[in-house]
PDB file of C-alpha atoms in Angstrom:
ATOM      1  CA  ASP X 108      -9.503  -3.634 -18.005  1.00 57.00           C
ATOM      2  CA  THR X 109      -5.867  -2.669 -18.305  1.00 76.00           C
ATOM      3  CA  GLY X 110      -5.146  -2.383 -14.528  1.00 93.00           C
ATOM      4  CA  VAL X 111      -3.231  -4.725 -12.276  1.00 97.00           C
ATOM      5  CA  SER X 112      -5.180  -8.120 -11.922  1.00 97.00           C
ATOM      6  CA  GLN X 113      -4.711 -10.747  -9.266  1.00 98.00           C
ATOM      7  CA  ASN X 114      -5.861 -14.302  -9.111  1.00 97.00           C
ATOM      8  CA  PRO X 115      -7.391 -15.926  -7.235  1.00 97.00           C
ATOM      9  CA  ARG X 116      -9.291 -13.159  -5.434  1.00 97.00           C
ATOM     10  CA  HIS X 117     -10.079 -15.413  -2.499  1.00 97.00           C
ATOM     11  CA  LYS X 118      -8.275 -18.541  -1.096  1.00 98.00           C
ATOM     12  CA  ILE X 119      -9.186 -20.655   1.649  1.00 98.00           C
ATOM     13  CA  THR X 120      -6.689 -23.325   2.672  1.00 98.00           C
ATOM     14  CA  LYS X 121      -5.872 -25.601   5.594  1.00 97.00           C
ATOM     15  CA  ARG X 122      -2.916 -25.042   7.650  1.00 97.00           C
ATOM     16  CA  GLY X 123       0.229 -26.808   6.281  1.00 97.00           C
ATOM     17  CA  GLN X 124      -0.940 -26.533   2.602  1.00 98.00           C
ATOM     18  CA  ASN X 125       0.915 -24.624  -0.057  1.00 98.00           C
ATOM     19  CA  VAL X 126      -0.688 -21.814  -1.932  1.00 98.00           C
ATOM     20  CA  THR X 127       0.274 -19.786  -5.025  1.00 98.00           C
ATOM     21  CA  PHE X 128      -1.017 -16.325  -6.049  1.00 98.00           C
ATOM     22  CA  ARG X 129      -0.539 -14.675  -9.466  1.00 98.00           C
ATOM     23  CA  CYS X 130      -0.153 -11.002 -10.220  1.00 98.00           C
ATOM     24  CA  ASP X 131      -0.454  -9.571 -13.789  1.00 97.00           C
ATOM     25  CA  PRO X 132       0.804  -5.927 -13.723  1.00 97.00           C
ATOM     26  CA  ILE X 133      -0.052  -3.055 -16.070  1.00 95.00           C
ATOM     27  CA  SER X 134       1.535  -4.279 -19.380  1.00 92.00           C
ATOM     28  CA  GLU X 135       4.310  -1.518 -19.700  1.00 88.00           C
ATOM     29  CA  HIS X 136       5.348  -1.444 -15.999  1.00 92.00           C
ATOM     30  CA  ASN X 137       8.773  -2.794 -15.282  1.00 92.00           C
ATOM     31  CA  ARG X 138       8.415  -2.680 -11.454  1.00 93.00           C
ATOM     32  CA  LEU X 139       6.337  -4.947  -9.516  1.00 95.00           C
ATOM     33  CA  TYR X 140       5.713  -5.172  -5.656  1.00 95.00           C
ATOM     34  CA  TRP X 141       4.074  -7.510  -3.269  1.00 97.00           C
ATOM     35  CA  TYR X 142       2.503  -6.210  -0.033  1.00 97.00           C
ATOM     36  CA  ARG X 143       0.503  -7.808   2.711  1.00 97.00           C
ATOM     37  CA  GLN X 144      -2.336  -6.241   4.598  1.00 97.00           C
ATOM     38  CA  THR X 145      -4.040  -7.346   7.806  1.00 96.00           C
ATOM     39  CA  LEU X 146      -7.035  -5.805   9.344  1.00 92.00           C
ATOM     40  CA  GLY X 147      -6.668  -2.443  10.741  1.00 90.00           C
ATOM     41  CA  GLN X 148      -3.063  -2.140   9.314  1.00 93.00           C
ATOM     42  CA  GLY X 149      -1.593  -0.544   6.386  1.00 95.00           C
ATOM     43  CA  PRO X 150      -0.103  -2.677   3.647  1.00 96.00           C
ATOM     44  CA  GLU X 151       3.345  -4.047   4.621  1.00 95.00           C
ATOM     45  CA  PHE X 152       6.051  -4.533   1.924  1.00 94.00           C
ATOM     46  CA  LEU X 153       7.131  -8.003   1.215  1.00 96.00           C
ATOM     47  CA  THR X 154       9.214  -7.864  -2.014  1.00 95.00           C
ATOM     48  CA  TYR X 155      10.136  -5.852  -5.156  1.00 93.00           C
ATOM     49  CA  PHE X 156      11.087  -6.768  -8.733  1.00 94.00           C
ATOM     50  CA  GLN X 157      12.596  -4.745 -11.564  1.00 92.00           C
ATOM     51  CA  ASN X 158      11.915  -6.595 -14.554  1.00 93.00           C
ATOM     52  CA  GLU X 159      12.780 -10.235 -13.652  1.00 94.00           C
ATOM     53  CA  ALA X 160      15.254  -9.344 -10.970  1.00 94.00           C
ATOM     54  CA  GLN X 161      14.135  -9.461  -7.326  1.00 94.00           C
ATOM     55  CA  LEU X 162      15.888  -6.578  -5.898  1.00 91.00           C
ATOM     56  CA  GLU X 163      14.572  -6.181  -2.381  1.00 90.00           C
ATOM     57  CA  LYS X 164      12.885  -8.492   0.084  1.00 92.00           C
ATOM     58  CA  SER X 165      11.561  -7.678   3.551  1.00 91.00           C
ATOM     59  CA  ARG X 166      12.463  -9.592   6.711  1.00 87.00           C
ATOM     60  CA  LEU X 167       8.809 -10.383   6.785  1.00 82.00           C
ATOM     61  CA  LEU X 168       9.435 -12.665   3.879  1.00 85.00           C
ATOM     62  CA  SER X 169      10.241 -15.840   5.686  1.00 88.00           C
ATOM     63  CA  ASP X 170      11.822 -18.949   4.136  1.00 92.00           C
ATOM     64  CA  ARG X 171       8.277 -20.308   3.487  1.00 96.00           C
ATOM     65  CA  PHE X 172       7.538 -17.414   1.092  1.00 96.00           C
ATOM     66  CA  SER X 173       8.987 -17.298  -2.426  1.00 96.00           C
ATOM     67  CA  ALA X 174       8.261 -14.942  -5.226  1.00 97.00           C
ATOM     68  CA  GLU X 175       9.121 -15.005  -8.830  1.00 96.00           C
ATOM     69  CA  ARG X 176       8.763 -12.908 -11.956  1.00 97.00           C
ATOM     70  CA  PRO X 177      10.391 -15.186 -14.565  1.00 92.00           C
ATOM     71  CA  LYS X 178       9.925 -13.185 -17.782  1.00 88.00           C
ATOM     72  CA  GLY X 179       9.576  -9.806 -16.157  1.00 87.00           C
ATOM     73  CA  SER X 180       5.841  -9.775 -16.804  1.00 92.00           C
ATOM     74  CA  PHE X 181       3.569 -11.495 -14.443  1.00 97.00           C
ATOM     75  CA  SER X 182       4.602 -12.658 -11.024  1.00 98.00           C
ATOM     76  CA  THR X 183       3.782 -15.461  -8.552  1.00 98.00           C
ATOM     77  CA  LEU X 184       3.931 -15.591  -4.738  1.00 98.00           C
ATOM     78  CA  GLU X 185       4.048 -18.933  -3.136  1.00 97.00           C
ATOM     79  CA  ILE X 186       3.589 -19.658   0.573  1.00 97.00           C
ATOM     80  CA  GLN X 187       4.654 -23.087   1.665  1.00 97.00           C
ATOM     81  CA  ARG X 188       3.269 -24.832   4.764  1.00 97.00           C
ATOM     82  CA  THR X 189       0.863 -22.171   5.437  1.00 97.00           C
ATOM     83  CA  GLU X 190       0.198 -20.941   9.073  1.00 96.00           C
ATOM     84  CA  GLN X 191      -2.858 -19.252  10.561  1.00 96.00           C
ATOM     85  CA  GLY X 192      -0.828 -16.040  10.856  1.00 95.00           C
ATOM     86  CA  ASP X 193      -0.503 -15.929   7.121  1.00 97.00           C
ATOM     87  CA  SER X 194      -4.226 -15.003   6.763  1.00 97.00           C
ATOM     88  CA  ALA X 195      -4.235 -11.602   5.190  1.00 97.00           C
ATOM     89  CA  MET X 196      -4.850  -9.662   2.007  1.00 97.00           C
ATOM     90  CA  TYR X 197      -1.914 -10.101  -0.428  1.00 98.00           C
ATOM     91  CA  LEU X 198      -1.614  -6.962  -2.662  1.00 98.00           C
ATOM     92  CA  CYS X 199       0.295  -6.588  -5.728  1.00 97.00           C
ATOM     93  CA  ALA X 200       1.295  -3.223  -7.211  1.00 96.00           C
ATOM     94  CA  SER X 201       3.250  -2.092 -10.230  1.00 94.00           C
ATOM     95  CA  SER X 202       4.893   0.986 -11.472  1.00 92.00           C
ATOM     96  CA  LEU X 203       6.629   2.383 -14.534  1.00 88.00           C
ATOM     97  CA  GLY X 204      10.082   2.988 -13.111  1.00 72.00           C
ATOM     98  CA  LEU X 205      11.808   5.959 -14.827  1.00 66.00           C
ATOM     99  CA  GLY X 206      13.237   7.472 -11.613  1.00 62.00           C
ATOM    100  CA  ALA X 207      13.512   6.911  -7.949  1.00 58.00           C
ATOM    101  CA  TYR X 208       9.672   6.809  -7.370  1.00 66.00           C
ATOM    102  CA  ASN X 209       6.742   6.549  -9.658  1.00 74.00           C
ATOM    103  CA  GLU X 210       3.102   6.134  -8.709  1.00 85.00           C
ATOM    104  CA  GLN X 211       2.260   2.416  -7.783  1.00 90.00           C
ATOM    105  CA  PHE X 212      -1.083   1.050  -9.063  1.00 93.00           C
ATOM    106  CA  PHE X 213      -2.481  -1.692  -6.813  1.00 96.00           C
ATOM    107  CA  GLY X 214      -4.345  -4.761  -7.813  1.00 97.00           C
ATOM    108  CA  PRO X 215      -7.685  -5.872  -6.118  1.00 96.00           C
ATOM    109  CA  GLY X 216      -5.582  -8.340  -3.830  1.00 97.00           C
ATOM    110  CA  THR X 217      -5.964 -12.002  -2.976  1.00 98.00           C
ATOM    111  CA  ARG X 218      -7.534 -12.690   0.400  1.00 97.00           C
ATOM    112  CA  LEU X 219      -6.069 -15.718   2.073  1.00 98.00           C
ATOM    113  CA  THR X 220      -7.738 -17.485   4.834  1.00 98.00           C
ATOM    114  CA  VAL X 221      -5.765 -20.235   6.633  1.00 98.00           C
ATOM    115  CA  LEU X 222      -7.944 -22.600   8.705  1.00 96.00           C
TER     116      LEU X 222
ATOM    117  CA  ARG M 101       9.868   6.204  16.325  1.00 66.00           C
ATOM    118  CA  LYS M 102       7.893   4.018  13.854  1.00 78.00           C
ATOM    119  CA  GLU M 103       8.701   4.501  10.263  1.00 89.00           C
ATOM    120  CA  VAL M 104       5.283   6.053   9.564  1.00 93.00           C
ATOM    121  CA  GLU M 105       2.670   6.968  12.237  1.00 94.00           C
ATOM    122  CA  GLN M 106      -0.909   8.112  12.005  1.00 94.00           C
ATOM    123  CA  ASP M 107      -3.792   8.566  14.305  1.00 88.00           C
ATOM    124  CA  PRO M 108      -6.125   5.658  13.403  1.00 86.00           C
ATOM    125  CA  GLY M 109      -9.304   7.629  14.270  1.00 86.00           C
ATOM    126  CA  PRO M 110     -12.026   7.090  13.447  1.00 92.00           C
ATOM    127  CA  PHE M 111     -12.929  10.547  12.626  1.00 94.00           C
ATOM    128  CA  ASN M 112     -16.788  11.042  12.434  1.00 96.00           C
ATOM    129  CA  VAL M 113     -17.610  14.345  10.707  1.00 97.00           C
ATOM    130  CA  PRO M 114     -20.869  15.907   9.357  1.00 97.00           C
ATOM    131  CA  GLU M 115     -20.925  16.816   5.630  1.00 98.00           C
ATOM    132  CA  GLY M 116     -19.353  20.108   4.853  1.00 97.00           C
ATOM    133  CA  ALA M 117     -16.999  19.994   7.756  1.00 97.00           C
ATOM    134  CA  THR M 118     -13.214  20.413   7.470  1.00 97.00           C
ATOM    135  CA  VAL M 119     -11.069  17.721   8.806  1.00 96.00           C
ATOM    136  CA  ALA M 120      -7.309  17.224   9.098  1.00 95.00           C
ATOM    137  CA  PHE M 121      -5.087  14.217   9.492  1.00 94.00           C
ATOM    138  CA  ASN M 122      -1.552  14.062  10.780  1.00 94.00           C
ATOM    139  CA  CYS M 123       1.223  11.801  10.061  1.00 95.00           C
ATOM    140  CA  THR M 124       4.854  11.666  11.342  1.00 95.00           C
ATOM    141  CA  TYR M 125       7.679   9.815   9.715  1.00 93.00           C
ATOM    142  CA  SER M 126      11.157   8.629  10.852  1.00 91.00           C
ATOM    143  CA  ASN M 127      13.232   8.782   7.632  1.00 85.00           C
ATOM    144  CA  SER M 128      14.585  12.287   7.637  1.00 85.00           C
ATOM    145  CA  ALA M 129      16.145  11.637   4.111  1.00 85.00           C
ATOM    146  CA  SER M 130      12.703  11.145   2.476  1.00 85.00           C
ATOM    147  CA  GLN M 131      12.137  13.434  -0.338  1.00 84.00           C
ATOM    148  CA  SER M 132       8.698  12.469  -1.360  1.00 86.00           C
ATOM    149  CA  PHE M 133       5.547  11.717   0.573  1.00 91.00           C
ATOM    150  CA  PHE M 134       2.032  10.461  -0.457  1.00 93.00           C
ATOM    151  CA  TRP M 135      -1.458  10.064   0.665  1.00 95.00           C
ATOM    152  CA  TYR M 136      -3.467   7.100  -0.647  1.00 96.00           C
ATOM    153  CA  ARG M 137      -7.070   6.403  -0.192  1.00 97.00           C
ATOM    154  CA  GLN M 138      -8.486   3.057   0.453  1.00 97.00           C
ATOM    155  CA  ASP M 139     -12.118   2.280   0.396  1.00 96.00           C
ATOM    156  CA  CYS M 140     -13.517  -0.653   2.507  1.00 93.00           C
ATOM    157  CA  ARG M 141     -12.248  -3.952   1.135  1.00 89.00           C
ATOM    158  CA  LYS M 142     -10.636  -2.218  -1.956  1.00 93.00           C
ATOM    159  CA  GLU M 143      -7.092  -1.548  -3.018  1.00 95.00           C
ATOM    160  CA  PRO M 144      -5.196   1.692  -2.063  1.00 96.00           C
ATOM    161  CA  LYS M 145      -5.251   4.465  -4.654  1.00 95.00           C
ATOM    162  CA  LEU M 146      -3.006   7.464  -4.893  1.00 93.00           C
ATOM    163  CA  LEU M 147      -4.713  10.555  -3.660  1.00 95.00           C
ATOM    164  CA  MET M 148      -1.929  13.188  -3.481  1.00 92.00           C
ATOM    165  CA  SER M 149       1.828  13.395  -3.848  1.00 89.00           C
ATOM    166  CA  VAL M 150       3.806  15.972  -1.807  1.00 88.00           C
ATOM    167  CA  TYR M 151       7.412  16.806  -2.944  1.00 81.00           C
ATOM    168  CA  SER M 152       7.991  20.284  -1.493  1.00 80.00           C
ATOM    169  CA  SER M 153       6.217  22.118   1.332  1.00 79.00           C
ATOM    170  CA  GLY M 154       2.737  21.163   0.192  1.00 84.00           C
ATOM    171  CA  ASN M 155       0.214  20.518  -2.648  1.00 88.00           C
ATOM    172  CA  GLU M 156      -3.376  21.429  -3.208  1.00 90.00           C
ATOM    173  CA  ASP M 157      -5.901  19.640  -5.357  1.00 91.00           C
ATOM    174  CA  GLY M 158      -9.427  21.046  -5.058  1.00 95.00           C
ATOM    175  CA  ARG M 159     -10.765  20.350  -1.630  1.00 97.00           C
ATOM    176  CA  PHE M 160      -7.647  18.483  -0.590  1.00 97.00           C
ATOM    177  CA  THR M 161      -4.540  20.078   0.769  1.00 96.00           C
ATOM    178  CA  ALA M 162      -1.360  18.298   1.877  1.00 95.00           C
ATOM    179  CA  GLN M 163       1.325  20.044   3.822  1.00 93.00           C
ATOM    180  CA  LEU M 164       4.984  19.008   4.743  1.00 92.00           C
ATOM    181  CA  ASN M 165       7.068  20.112   7.601  1.00 91.00           C
ATOM    182  CA  ARG M 166      10.535  18.574   7.055  1.00 89.00           C
ATOM    183  CA  ALA M 167      11.955  19.985  10.329  1.00 90.00           C
ATOM    184  CA  SER M 168       9.345  18.204  12.387  1.00 91.00           C
ATOM    185  CA  GLN M 169       9.029  15.202  10.009  1.00 92.00           C
ATOM    186  CA  TYR M 170       5.335  15.748   9.817  1.00 91.00           C
ATOM    187  CA  ILE M 171       2.797  15.510   6.993  1.00 94.00           C
ATOM    188  CA  SER M 172      -0.860  16.584   7.184  1.00 95.00           C
ATOM    189  CA  LEU M 173      -3.873  16.130   4.805  1.00 96.00           C
ATOM    190  CA  LEU M 174      -6.725  18.702   5.026  1.00 97.00           C
ATOM    191  CA  ILE M 175     -10.133  17.991   3.512  1.00 97.00           C
ATOM    192  CA  ARG M 176     -12.448  20.905   3.087  1.00 98.00           C
ATOM    193  CA  ASP M 177     -16.151  20.739   2.641  1.00 98.00           C
ATOM    194  CA  SER M 178     -16.405  16.980   3.328  1.00 98.00           C
ATOM    195  CA  LYS M 179     -18.581  14.866   1.176  1.00 98.00           C
ATOM    196  CA  LEU M 180     -20.306  11.573   1.950  1.00 97.00           C
ATOM    197  CA  SER M 181     -18.028   9.995  -0.669  1.00 97.00           C
ATOM    198  CA  ASP M 182     -14.865  11.123   1.117  1.00 98.00           C
ATOM    199  CA  SER M 183     -15.614   8.369   3.803  1.00 97.00           C
ATOM    200  CA  ALA M 184     -12.586   6.015   3.445  1.00 97.00           C
ATOM    201  CA  THR M 185      -9.247   5.197   5.246  1.00 97.00           C
ATOM    202  CA  TYR M 186      -6.504   7.538   4.341  1.00 97.00           C
ATOM    203  CA  LEU M 187      -3.051   6.072   4.385  1.00 97.00           C
ATOM    204  CA  CYS M 188       0.095   8.260   4.835  1.00 96.00           C
ATOM    205  CA  VAL M 189       2.962   6.841   2.746  1.00 94.00           C
ATOM    206  CA  VAL M 190       6.776   7.447   2.758  1.00 92.00           C
ATOM    207  CA  PRO M 191       9.013   5.528   0.326  1.00 88.00           C
ATOM    208  CA  LYS M 192      11.489   3.099   2.123  1.00 84.00           C
ATOM    209  CA  GLU M 193      15.084   4.019   2.328  1.00 81.00           C
ATOM    210  CA  SER M 194      15.644   1.906  -0.798  1.00 77.00           C
ATOM    211  CA  GLY M 195      13.571   4.540  -2.705  1.00 71.00           C
ATOM    212  CA  TYR M 196      11.360   1.933  -4.409  1.00 78.00           C
ATOM    213  CA  ALA M 197       8.891   0.228  -2.103  1.00 84.00           C
ATOM    214  CA  LEU M 198       6.500   2.001   0.253  1.00 89.00           C
ATOM    215  CA  ASN M 199       6.038   2.415   3.972  1.00 92.00           C
ATOM    216  CA  PHE M 200       2.465   2.738   4.830  1.00 95.00           C
ATOM    217  CA  GLY M 201       0.901   4.082   8.039  1.00 95.00           C
ATOM    218  CA  LYS M 202      -1.935   2.228   9.664  1.00 94.00           C
ATOM    219  CA  GLY M 203      -4.321   4.571   8.064  1.00 95.00           C
ATOM    220  CA  THR M 204      -6.931   7.040   9.437  1.00 95.00           C
ATOM    221  CA  SER M 205     -10.552   6.169   9.131  1.00 95.00           C
ATOM    222  CA  LEU M 206     -12.880   8.846   8.215  1.00 96.00           C
ATOM    223  CA  LEU M 207     -16.752   8.620   8.217  1.00 97.00           C
ATOM    224  CA  VAL M 208     -18.573  11.609   6.820  1.00 97.00           C
ATOM    225  CA  THR M 209     -22.341  11.579   7.897  1.00 97.00           C
ATOM    226  CA  PRO M 210     -25.263  13.330   6.578  1.00 95.00           C
TER     227      PRO M 210
END
C-alpha cells in the first residue's frame, strides 16, 4: 500500500498523559498536513509542513501540541498533558506541492480517546 | 459568516433521485474549491475540484457562483453507494491547508 499511513490507529489514554502519533506520507510528497476531526464536524487544520519546515500553525494548536518532520519524510504529532477535549480523530494528509494547491491524500487517522 | 458553511442534512433520498447540496464560503479571494467525500469512519477523499464556473464528472456536477460565494454539488441518479458525508472545502487564505465545512450527510435508500 503506497498511501498515507498513520500509527497507531487507536489510542486510549488517561487525562494528563502524553501521546505521540506518527504519519508516513506518500513517498514523493513534500507537503504534509495535520487535521483534527470531532464527531459531526469537518476536519480542522492544525499544522502544515513543506519538507522539514513547519510553515503554518493553527491557533487550535495550543502549547501542549507539537509537531515535527525532522527529515522531511515522516511526521510526529505529540500532545502533552492530554485533556478530555483532545479526544478526536487526528488525520494526516500529504500532497505533492508544485503550485498553490494540489490534491491532499488523507491517511486513515488516529482515533484518540482521553479518559 | 463562517469560513465554509453547509447544511448538515441528513438528506434521505430514494435510489435514482437527484439531490443537491449547497455551500457558502467567506474568502472572496479563493480561486479553487473542492468537494470531498467521507464514508463512515473513513478518511476524506477528493470527489471533485472546481476552478471556474463548474465541473461535471458523470453523475456529479459542481457549480460555482463567485458573486454569491456559493458552491453546489448535484448528484443525479443516486446510487446506494453514494451514501456518505459530502464535505465542501475551500483553501485557507495561505493557499495550502484546507477549510472544511461540517459536511452534508446523504443516505440513499432502496
